mmCIF file of C-alpha atoms in Angstrom:
data_model
loop_
_atom_site.group_PDB
_atom_site.id
_atom_site.type_symbol
_atom_site.label_atom_id
_atom_site.label_comp_id
_atom_site.label_asym_id
_atom_site.label_seq_id
_atom_site.Cartn_x
_atom_site.Cartn_y
_atom_site.Cartn_z
ATOM 1 C CA MET A 8 -0.011 0.047 0.189
ATOM 2 C CA ALA A 9 1.282 3.516 -0.981
ATOM 3 C CA GLY A 10 1.892 5.832 1.890
ATOM 4 C CA ASP A 11 -0.456 8.437 0.634
ATOM 5 C CA GLU A 12 -3.313 5.736 0.413
ATOM 6 C CA LEU A 13 -6.080 5.818 3.060
ATOM 7 C CA PRO A 14 -6.809 2.275 4.255
ATOM 8 C CA VAL A 15 -10.569 1.184 3.337
ATOM 9 C CA ALA A 16 -11.307 0.672 6.913
ATOM 10 C CA GLU A 17 -10.350 4.027 7.812
ATOM 11 C CA ALA A 18 -12.273 5.554 5.054
ATOM 12 C CA ARG A 19 -15.449 3.653 6.506
ATOM 13 C CA VAL A 20 -15.002 5.068 9.861
ATOM 14 C CA ARG A 21 -14.786 8.537 8.658
ATOM 15 C CA ILE A 22 -17.799 8.253 6.416
ATOM 16 C CA HIS A 23 -19.916 6.506 9.038
ATOM 17 C CA ALA A 24 -18.841 9.129 11.622
ATOM 18 C CA ALA A 25 -19.965 11.886 9.185
ATOM 19 C CA LEU A 26 -23.379 10.491 8.402
ATOM 20 C CA GLN A 27 -26.657 10.577 10.192
ATOM 21 C CA PRO A 28 -29.572 8.143 9.705
ATOM 22 C CA ILE A 29 -32.885 9.150 8.053
ATOM 23 C CA THR A 30 -35.525 10.040 10.566
ATOM 24 C CA ASP A 31 -38.407 11.167 8.282
ATOM 25 C CA GLN A 32 -41.172 8.758 8.214
ATOM 26 C CA GLU A 33 -44.222 7.548 6.284
ATOM 27 C CA THR A 34 -47.139 5.511 6.650
ATOM 28 C CA LEU A 35 -47.378 2.618 4.010
ATOM 29 C CA ALA A 36 -49.837 -0.185 3.146
ATOM 30 C CA LEU A 37 -48.497 -3.660 3.838
ATOM 31 C CA ARG A 38 -48.332 -4.604 0.241
ATOM 32 C CA GLN A 39 -45.979 -1.595 -0.393
ATOM 33 C CA SER A 40 -43.572 -2.115 2.279
ATOM 34 C CA LEU A 41 -41.204 -4.885 0.969
ATOM 35 C CA GLY A 42 -37.617 -3.892 1.709
ATOM 36 C CA ARG A 43 -38.498 -0.736 3.687
ATOM 37 C CA VAL A 44 -37.428 -0.213 7.269
ATOM 38 C CA LEU A 45 -39.702 -0.215 10.259
ATOM 39 C CA ALA A 46 -39.797 3.119 12.175
ATOM 40 C CA ALA A 47 -41.705 1.573 15.103
ATOM 41 C CA ASP A 48 -42.226 -1.753 16.827
ATOM 42 C CA VAL A 49 -45.191 -3.610 15.393
ATOM 43 C CA ILE A 50 -47.077 -4.761 18.557
ATOM 44 C CA SER A 51 -49.413 -7.597 18.000
ATOM 45 C CA PRO A 52 -53.061 -7.010 18.340
ATOM 46 C CA ILE A 53 -53.758 -10.529 18.638
ATOM 47 C CA ALA A 54 -52.450 -13.877 20.155
ATOM 48 C CA VAL A 55 -50.735 -16.341 17.566
ATOM 49 C CA PRO A 56 -52.304 -19.018 17.635
ATOM 50 C CA ALA A 57 -55.657 -17.201 18.758
ATOM 51 C CA HIS A 58 -56.740 -20.378 20.481
ATOM 52 C CA ASP A 59 -55.437 -23.577 21.579
ATOM 53 C CA ASN A 60 -55.729 -25.903 18.482
ATOM 54 C CA SER A 61 -54.786 -29.179 17.072
ATOM 55 C CA ALA A 62 -51.464 -29.797 15.632
ATOM 56 C CA MET A 63 -52.351 -33.134 13.988
ATOM 57 C CA ASP A 64 -55.494 -34.706 12.403
ATOM 58 C CA GLY A 65 -56.691 -37.446 14.711
ATOM 59 C CA TYR A 66 -58.778 -37.461 17.846
ATOM 60 C CA ALA A 67 -58.963 -34.932 20.711
ATOM 61 C CA LEU A 68 -59.258 -36.198 24.146
ATOM 62 C CA HIS A 69 -58.624 -35.649 28.004
ATOM 63 C CA GLY A 70 -55.192 -36.251 28.926
ATOM 64 C CA ALA A 71 -56.103 -37.566 32.386
ATOM 65 C CA ASP A 72 -57.975 -40.559 30.618
ATOM 66 C CA LEU A 73 -54.572 -41.944 29.243
ATOM 67 C CA LEU A 74 -53.694 -45.072 31.062
ATOM 68 C CA ALA A 75 -49.882 -45.633 31.642
ATOM 69 C CA ASP A 76 -49.974 -49.601 31.777
ATOM 70 C CA ALA A 77 -52.896 -50.870 29.791
ATOM 71 C CA PRO A 78 -54.805 -49.748 26.409
ATOM 72 C CA THR A 79 -57.009 -46.590 26.781
ATOM 73 C CA VAL A 80 -60.308 -46.955 25.222
ATOM 74 C CA LEU A 81 -62.504 -44.270 24.540
ATOM 75 C CA ARG A 82 -65.913 -43.637 22.676
ATOM 76 C CA ALA A 83 -65.919 -40.967 19.839
ATOM 77 C CA LEU A 84 -68.788 -38.487 19.575
ATOM 78 C CA PRO A 85 -70.864 -40.119 16.776
ATOM 79 C CA GLY A 86 -70.867 -38.191 13.303
ATOM 80 C CA VAL A 87 -68.700 -35.468 14.732
ATOM 81 C CA THR A 88 -65.539 -34.042 13.002
ATOM 82 C CA VAL A 89 -64.125 -30.753 14.245
ATOM 83 C CA PHE A 90 -62.450 -28.633 11.285
ATOM 84 C CA ALA A 91 -60.691 -25.588 11.382
ATOM 85 C CA GLY A 92 -62.841 -22.592 11.568
ATOM 86 C CA THR A 93 -65.623 -24.539 13.015
ATOM 87 C CA PRO A 94 -65.426 -24.961 16.823
ATOM 88 C CA LEU A 95 -67.336 -27.345 18.719
ATOM 89 C CA ALA A 96 -70.210 -26.286 20.869
ATOM 90 C CA GLN A 97 -71.148 -29.643 22.595
ATOM 91 C CA PRO A 98 -69.210 -30.861 25.423
ATOM 92 C CA VAL A 99 -66.790 -33.771 25.506
ATOM 93 C CA GLY A 100 -67.080 -35.848 28.607
ATOM 94 C CA ARG A 101 -64.473 -38.008 30.538
ATOM 95 C CA GLY A 102 -63.986 -41.272 28.516
ATOM 96 C CA GLN A 103 -64.847 -39.596 25.344
ATOM 97 C CA CYS A 104 -62.902 -38.240 22.259
ATOM 98 C CA VAL A 105 -63.777 -36.428 19.309
ATOM 99 C CA ARG A 106 -62.410 -36.561 15.760
ATOM 100 C CA ILE A 107 -60.385 -33.262 14.756
ATOM 101 C CA MET A 108 -58.355 -31.951 12.231
ATOM 102 C CA THR A 109 -55.270 -29.888 12.305
ATOM 103 C CA GLY A 110 -55.591 -26.259 13.119
ATOM 104 C CA ALA A 111 -59.029 -26.722 14.528
ATOM 105 C CA VAL A 112 -59.896 -25.079 17.973
ATOM 106 C CA MET A 113 -59.598 -27.489 20.712
ATOM 107 C CA PRO A 114 -62.995 -28.295 22.452
ATOM 108 C CA GLU A 115 -63.532 -27.004 25.863
ATOM 109 C CA GLY A 116 -61.625 -29.219 28.484
ATOM 110 C CA LEU A 117 -59.712 -31.284 25.987
ATOM 111 C CA ASP A 118 -56.022 -30.823 26.159
ATOM 112 C CA THR A 119 -54.468 -33.679 24.158
ATOM 113 C CA VAL A 120 -54.454 -34.957 20.356
ATOM 114 C CA VAL A 121 -53.593 -38.469 19.259
ATOM 115 C CA PRO A 122 -52.661 -38.667 15.644
ATOM 116 C CA ILE A 123 -54.960 -41.056 13.732
ATOM 117 C CA GLU A 124 -52.304 -43.414 12.682
ATOM 118 C CA LEU A 125 -51.845 -44.438 16.522
ATOM 119 C CA CYS A 126 -55.482 -45.263 16.975
ATOM 120 C CA GLN A 127 -57.255 -48.430 16.556
ATOM 121 C CA VAL A 128 -60.913 -47.451 15.445
ATOM 122 C CA ALA A 129 -63.781 -50.089 15.602
ATOM 123 C CA ALA A 130 -67.363 -48.994 14.501
ATOM 124 C CA ASP A 131 -70.297 -50.331 16.106
ATOM 125 C CA ALA A 132 -73.929 -49.437 16.283
ATOM 126 C CA ALA A 133 -73.175 -46.843 18.835
ATOM 127 C CA GLY A 134 -70.521 -45.272 17.113
ATOM 128 C CA ASP A 135 -66.640 -45.509 17.046
ATOM 129 C CA THR A 136 -64.260 -46.893 19.736
ATOM 130 C CA VAL A 137 -60.840 -45.542 19.721
ATOM 131 C CA THR A 138 -58.237 -47.653 21.346
ATOM 132 C CA LEU A 139 -54.717 -46.351 22.162
ATOM 133 C CA LYS A 140 -51.686 -48.711 23.229
ATOM 134 C CA PRO A 141 -50.078 -47.517 26.536
ATOM 135 C CA GLY A 142 -47.101 -45.365 26.217
ATOM 136 C CA VAL A 143 -47.974 -43.926 22.667
ATOM 137 C CA LEU A 144 -49.155 -40.721 23.926
ATOM 138 C CA LYS A 145 -48.428 -38.003 26.683
ATOM 139 C CA PRO A 146 -51.066 -35.765 28.214
ATOM 140 C CA GLY A 147 -50.845 -32.297 26.574
ATOM 141 C CA GLU A 148 -49.250 -33.498 23.181
ATOM 142 C CA ASN A 149 -50.088 -32.281 19.887
ATOM 143 C CA ARG A 150 -51.831 -29.210 21.368
ATOM 144 C CA ARG A 151 -50.740 -25.679 20.170
ATOM 145 C CA LYS A 152 -51.357 -23.263 23.000
ATOM 146 C CA ARG A 153 -52.848 -19.930 22.421
ATOM 147 C CA GLY A 154 -50.207 -17.286 22.229
ATOM 148 C CA GLU A 155 -47.565 -19.989 21.736
ATOM 149 C CA ASP A 156 -45.901 -18.323 18.712
ATOM 150 C CA LEU A 157 -46.747 -14.491 19.648
ATOM 151 C CA ALA A 158 -48.568 -13.350 22.589
ATOM 152 C CA LEU A 159 -51.068 -10.333 22.491
ATOM 153 C CA GLY A 160 -49.380 -7.031 23.087
ATOM 154 C CA GLN A 161 -45.917 -8.556 22.405
ATOM 155 C CA PRO A 162 -43.808 -6.902 19.394
ATOM 156 C CA ALA A 163 -44.032 -8.905 16.237
ATOM 157 C CA LEU A 164 -41.184 -6.937 14.545
ATOM 158 C CA ARG A 165 -38.702 -4.284 16.057
ATOM 159 C CA ALA A 166 -38.185 -0.877 14.722
ATOM 160 C CA GLY A 167 -34.959 -0.946 12.443
ATOM 161 C CA HIS A 168 -35.911 -4.361 10.918
ATOM 162 C CA VAL A 169 -35.706 -4.430 6.922
ATOM 163 C CA LEU A 170 -39.150 -5.986 5.881
ATOM 164 C CA ARG A 171 -38.693 -9.274 3.990
ATOM 165 C CA PRO A 172 -41.383 -11.550 2.291
ATOM 166 C CA ALA A 173 -41.944 -13.516 5.349
ATOM 167 C CA ASP A 174 -42.519 -10.562 7.418
ATOM 168 C CA LEU A 175 -45.177 -9.398 5.210
ATOM 169 C CA GLY A 176 -46.986 -12.760 5.553
ATOM 170 C CA LEU A 177 -46.463 -12.507 9.224
ATOM 171 C CA LEU A 178 -47.892 -8.958 9.706
ATOM 172 C CA ALA A 179 -50.832 -9.953 7.162
ATOM 173 C CA SER A 180 -51.801 -13.068 9.780
ATOM 174 C CA LEU A 181 -51.900 -10.576 12.531
ATOM 175 C CA GLY A 182 -54.366 -8.132 10.494
ATOM 176 C CA VAL A 183 -51.835 -5.548 10.202
ATOM 177 C CA ALA A 184 -52.634 -3.499 7.224
ATOM 178 C CA GLU A 185 -50.377 -0.380 7.368
ATOM 179 C CA LEU A 186 -47.037 0.251 8.757
ATOM 180 C CA GLN A 187 -44.910 3.026 10.087
ATOM 181 C CA VAL A 188 -41.619 3.008 7.880
ATOM 182 C CA PHE A 189 -38.690 5.466 7.280
ATOM 183 C CA ARG A 190 -38.671 6.944 4.084
ATOM 184 C CA ARG A 191 -36.315 6.004 1.559
ATOM 185 C CA LEU A 192 -32.978 7.467 1.007
ATOM 186 C CA LYS A 193 -32.944 9.638 -2.026
ATOM 187 C CA VAL A 194 -29.778 9.220 -4.375
ATOM 188 C CA ALA A 195 -29.380 11.419 -7.259
ATOM 189 C CA LEU A 196 -27.244 9.863 -9.855
ATOM 190 C CA PHE A 197 -25.297 11.349 -12.860
ATOM 191 C CA SER A 198 -21.923 10.513 -15.052
ATOM 192 C CA THR A 199 -19.471 13.120 -15.947
ATOM 193 C CA GLY A 200 -17.423 13.118 -19.268
ATOM 194 C CA ASN A 201 -17.542 14.677 -22.661
ATOM 195 C CA GLU A 202 -16.858 11.252 -24.372
ATOM 196 C CA LEU A 203 -20.156 9.607 -23.013
ATOM 197 C CA ARG A 204 -23.225 9.069 -24.811
ATOM 198 C CA THR A 205 -26.438 7.762 -23.518
ATOM 199 C CA LEU A 206 -28.324 4.848 -25.275
ATOM 200 C CA GLY A 207 -30.184 5.755 -28.119
ATOM 201 C CA GLN A 208 -27.607 8.626 -29.398
ATOM 202 C CA PRO A 209 -25.153 8.044 -32.057
ATOM 203 C CA LEU A 210 -21.801 7.248 -31.373
ATOM 204 C CA GLU A 211 -19.284 9.429 -32.525
ATOM 205 C CA GLU A 212 -15.399 8.443 -32.927
ATOM 206 C CA GLY A 213 -13.560 8.450 -29.754
ATOM 207 C CA CYS A 214 -16.903 8.184 -27.717
ATOM 208 C CA ILE A 215 -18.269 5.302 -25.573
ATOM 209 C CA TYR A 216 -21.806 4.708 -24.407
ATOM 210 C CA ASP A 217 -22.357 5.424 -20.323
ATOM 211 C CA SER A 218 -22.686 2.077 -18.598
ATOM 212 C CA ASN A 219 -21.906 3.312 -15.124
ATOM 213 C CA ARG A 220 -25.300 4.974 -14.544
ATOM 214 C CA PHE A 221 -27.070 1.712 -15.278
ATOM 215 C CA SER A 222 -25.007 -0.694 -12.973
ATOM 216 C CA LEU A 223 -25.303 1.753 -10.260
ATOM 217 C CA MET A 224 -29.008 2.452 -10.731
ATOM 218 C CA GLY A 225 -29.278 -1.469 -10.398
ATOM 219 C CA ALA A 226 -27.079 -1.697 -7.316
ATOM 220 C CA LEU A 227 -29.009 1.121 -5.607
ATOM 221 C CA GLU A 228 -32.363 -0.050 -6.540
ATOM 222 C CA ARG A 229 -31.432 -3.434 -5.182
ATOM 223 C CA LEU A 230 -30.678 -1.675 -1.893
ATOM 224 C CA GLY A 231 -34.456 -0.229 -1.845
ATOM 225 C CA LEU A 232 -33.306 3.256 -2.197
ATOM 226 C CA GLU A 233 -35.059 5.886 -4.443
ATOM 227 C CA VAL A 234 -32.821 6.807 -7.466
ATOM 228 C CA LEU A 235 -33.130 10.086 -9.202
ATOM 229 C CA ASP A 236 -31.221 9.698 -12.662
ATOM 230 C CA LEU A 237 -29.815 13.084 -13.794
ATOM 231 C CA GLY A 238 -28.222 11.570 -16.990
ATOM 232 C CA LEU A 239 -24.970 12.692 -18.495
ATOM 233 C CA VAL A 240 -23.189 15.944 -17.681
ATOM 234 C CA ALA A 241 -20.411 17.360 -19.902
ATOM 235 C CA ASP A 242 -17.066 18.464 -18.319
ATOM 236 C CA ASP A 243 -18.304 22.150 -18.117
ATOM 237 C CA PRO A 244 -18.527 24.098 -15.073
ATOM 238 C CA VAL A 245 -21.842 25.622 -16.217
ATOM 239 C CA ALA A 246 -23.357 22.203 -16.619
ATOM 240 C CA LEU A 247 -21.974 20.651 -13.551
ATOM 241 C CA ASN A 248 -23.278 23.510 -11.526
ATOM 242 C CA ALA A 249 -26.818 23.256 -12.879
ATOM 243 C CA THR A 250 -26.974 19.518 -12.185
ATOM 244 C CA LEU A 251 -25.612 20.050 -8.705
ATOM 245 C CA ASP A 252 -28.448 22.258 -8.007
ATOM 246 C CA ALA A 253 -30.945 19.912 -9.277
ATOM 247 C CA ALA A 254 -29.340 17.395 -7.128
ATOM 248 C CA LEU A 255 -29.189 19.151 -3.977
ATOM 249 C CA ALA A 256 -32.743 20.467 -4.187
ATOM 250 C CA GLN A 257 -34.014 16.942 -3.752
ATOM 251 C CA ALA A 258 -31.421 14.243 -2.915
ATOM 252 C CA ASP A 259 -29.955 13.058 0.322
ATOM 253 C CA VAL A 260 -26.928 11.697 -1.605
ATOM 254 C CA VAL A 261 -25.179 12.620 -4.890
ATOM 255 C CA LEU A 262 -23.480 9.837 -6.607
ATOM 256 C CA THR A 263 -21.218 10.642 -9.607
ATOM 257 C CA SER A 264 -18.816 8.637 -11.750
ATOM 258 C CA GLY A 265 -15.785 10.321 -13.313
ATOM 259 C CA GLY A 266 -14.157 13.357 -12.402
ATOM 260 C CA VAL A 267 -12.088 12.465 -9.372
ATOM 261 C CA SER A 268 -8.975 11.149 -11.049
ATOM 262 C CA MET A 269 -5.593 12.986 -10.833
ATOM 263 C CA GLY A 270 -6.009 14.025 -14.499
ATOM 264 C CA ASP A 271 -9.369 15.614 -14.331
ATOM 265 C CA ALA A 272 -10.041 19.194 -14.875
ATOM 266 C CA ASP A 273 -9.140 21.478 -11.924
ATOM 267 C CA TYR A 274 -12.552 23.288 -11.971
ATOM 268 C CA THR A 275 -14.510 19.966 -10.814
ATOM 269 C CA ARG A 276 -12.520 20.296 -7.654
ATOM 270 C CA ASP A 277 -13.039 24.052 -7.381
ATOM 271 C CA LEU A 278 -16.759 23.740 -7.988
ATOM 272 C CA LEU A 279 -17.259 20.833 -5.335
ATOM 273 C CA ALA A 280 -14.789 22.507 -2.643
ATOM 274 C CA ALA A 281 -17.118 26.068 -3.161
ATOM 275 C CA ARG A 282 -20.207 23.982 -2.091
ATOM 276 C CA GLY A 283 -18.877 22.021 0.740
ATOM 277 C CA GLU A 284 -15.937 20.184 2.479
ATOM 278 C CA VAL A 285 -15.281 17.658 0.008
ATOM 279 C CA GLY A 286 -12.262 15.596 0.430
ATOM 280 C CA PHE A 287 -10.396 13.800 -2.380
ATOM 281 C CA TRP A 288 -9.029 10.631 -1.458
ATOM 282 C CA LYS A 289 -6.733 7.871 -2.625
ATOM 283 C CA VAL A 290 -8.191 4.723 -1.190
ATOM 284 C CA ALA A 291 -6.059 1.544 -0.776
ATOM 285 C CA MET A 292 -8.305 -0.575 -2.897
ATOM 286 C CA ARG A 293 -7.892 -1.807 -6.639
ATOM 287 C CA PRO A 294 -9.964 -0.951 -8.620
ATOM 288 C CA GLY A 295 -11.659 2.003 -7.240
ATOM 289 C CA ARG A 296 -8.807 3.974 -5.801
ATOM 290 C CA PRO A 297 -9.721 7.397 -6.598
ATOM 291 C CA PHE A 298 -12.727 8.624 -4.521
ATOM 292 C CA ALA A 299 -14.229 11.884 -3.148
ATOM 293 C CA PHE A 300 -16.529 12.225 -0.219
ATOM 294 C CA GLY A 301 -18.029 15.087 1.761
ATOM 295 C CA PRO A 302 -20.892 17.465 2.217
ATOM 296 C CA LEU A 303 -22.475 19.716 -0.316
ATOM 297 C CA HIS A 304 -24.611 22.599 0.724
ATOM 298 C CA ALA A 305 -27.522 24.216 -1.220
ATOM 299 C CA ALA A 306 -28.653 27.789 -1.105
ATOM 300 C CA ALA A 307 -31.725 26.776 0.643
ATOM 301 C CA GLY A 308 -29.929 25.322 3.497
ATOM 302 C CA ARG A 309 -30.220 21.595 2.454
ATOM 303 C CA THR A 310 -27.016 19.277 2.656
ATOM 304 C CA ALA A 311 -26.388 16.250 0.485
ATOM 305 C CA TRP A 312 -23.558 13.824 0.825
ATOM 306 C CA LEU A 313 -21.242 13.486 -2.170
ATOM 307 C CA PHE A 314 -19.825 10.082 -3.240
ATOM 308 C CA ALA A 315 -17.715 10.467 -6.282
ATOM 309 C CA LEU A 316 -16.551 7.431 -7.784
ATOM 310 C CA PRO A 317 -13.952 6.939 -10.704
ATOM 311 C CA GLY A 318 -15.127 6.745 -14.249
ATOM 312 C CA ASN A 319 -13.917 3.231 -15.023
ATOM 313 C CA PRO A 320 -16.946 0.897 -14.905
ATOM 314 C CA VAL A 321 -15.248 -1.930 -13.046
ATOM 315 C CA ALA A 322 -13.896 0.509 -10.467
ATOM 316 C CA ALA A 323 -17.149 2.465 -10.176
ATOM 317 C CA LEU A 324 -19.295 -0.631 -9.356
ATOM 318 C CA LYS A 325 -16.714 -1.915 -6.999
ATOM 319 C CA ALA A 326 -16.337 1.235 -5.073
ATOM 320 C CA GLY A 327 -19.926 1.942 -5.107
ATOM 321 C CA SER A 328 -20.983 -1.473 -3.686
ATOM 322 C CA ARG A 329 -18.059 -1.144 -0.957
ATOM 323 C CA TRP A 330 -19.337 2.569 0.326
ATOM 324 C CA ALA A 331 -23.053 1.529 -0.114
ATOM 325 C CA HIS A 332 -22.685 -0.681 3.071
ATOM 326 C CA VAL A 333 -21.318 2.158 5.361
#
């Protein structure tokens, strides 16, 4: 490592110390919240599960009826099956059991479910007799208790959590329709260079198509950020000033590629220096060595943070990915 190169770890510390998290919040529908960051704990409005329920297809019974050293013989309620969503209204007495399906509410007083495959079922004129061998079942088995997964009033997800697909399903199961989230970070992105052309333009001799904006936009959007594409900017002080004005008016971060190498025009550094405290660094990483970072101030009092990346496509993407996770 050259003596004048800033170690990556030190650059990360400096950047991290300078930045402040977004605090602005908004309320979003659950369907729109994937990838967003929770601004407040989500407190469960219900218990999960909402009732004691069966974890198996089988027969629900009183655990106290189970015999330890002899077969247990029970009479099933004739013609009755308890399905999920249709609780049983009639009582089930001692010595009785009732056919039950997975997810169905446990009938009052019953605390155990025997899987159907462990039962010997014999039919007669009075109904079914269910026989269990000793030792195949313990009292309380195969019953999911109310609030076992999540108790009423407990946090389902904490503030600061990034919402994933499974989280949306969890919150939907709780009946949560809206969420308080932090607004997305707004990043204004543009590329600089007289040699650059955008897609659809003719490619004159000595010119190249701009690829950096598209790779960087993809990387930013994958992080869930709001990207403001400001296009291409020529190596011209007036054009650069106008683009910076547009960026500072609406963005939290200004991300550029090109204009930070040692051979770049002096006015680029002068313009940035006039708007803030931008530092030009040589970072000890290959590719991605040339780099500029610092605050840019707008006339209206807004401040945005500049991340100026090198123009080489591989260097720009690697450096952008490195600093995106500060």
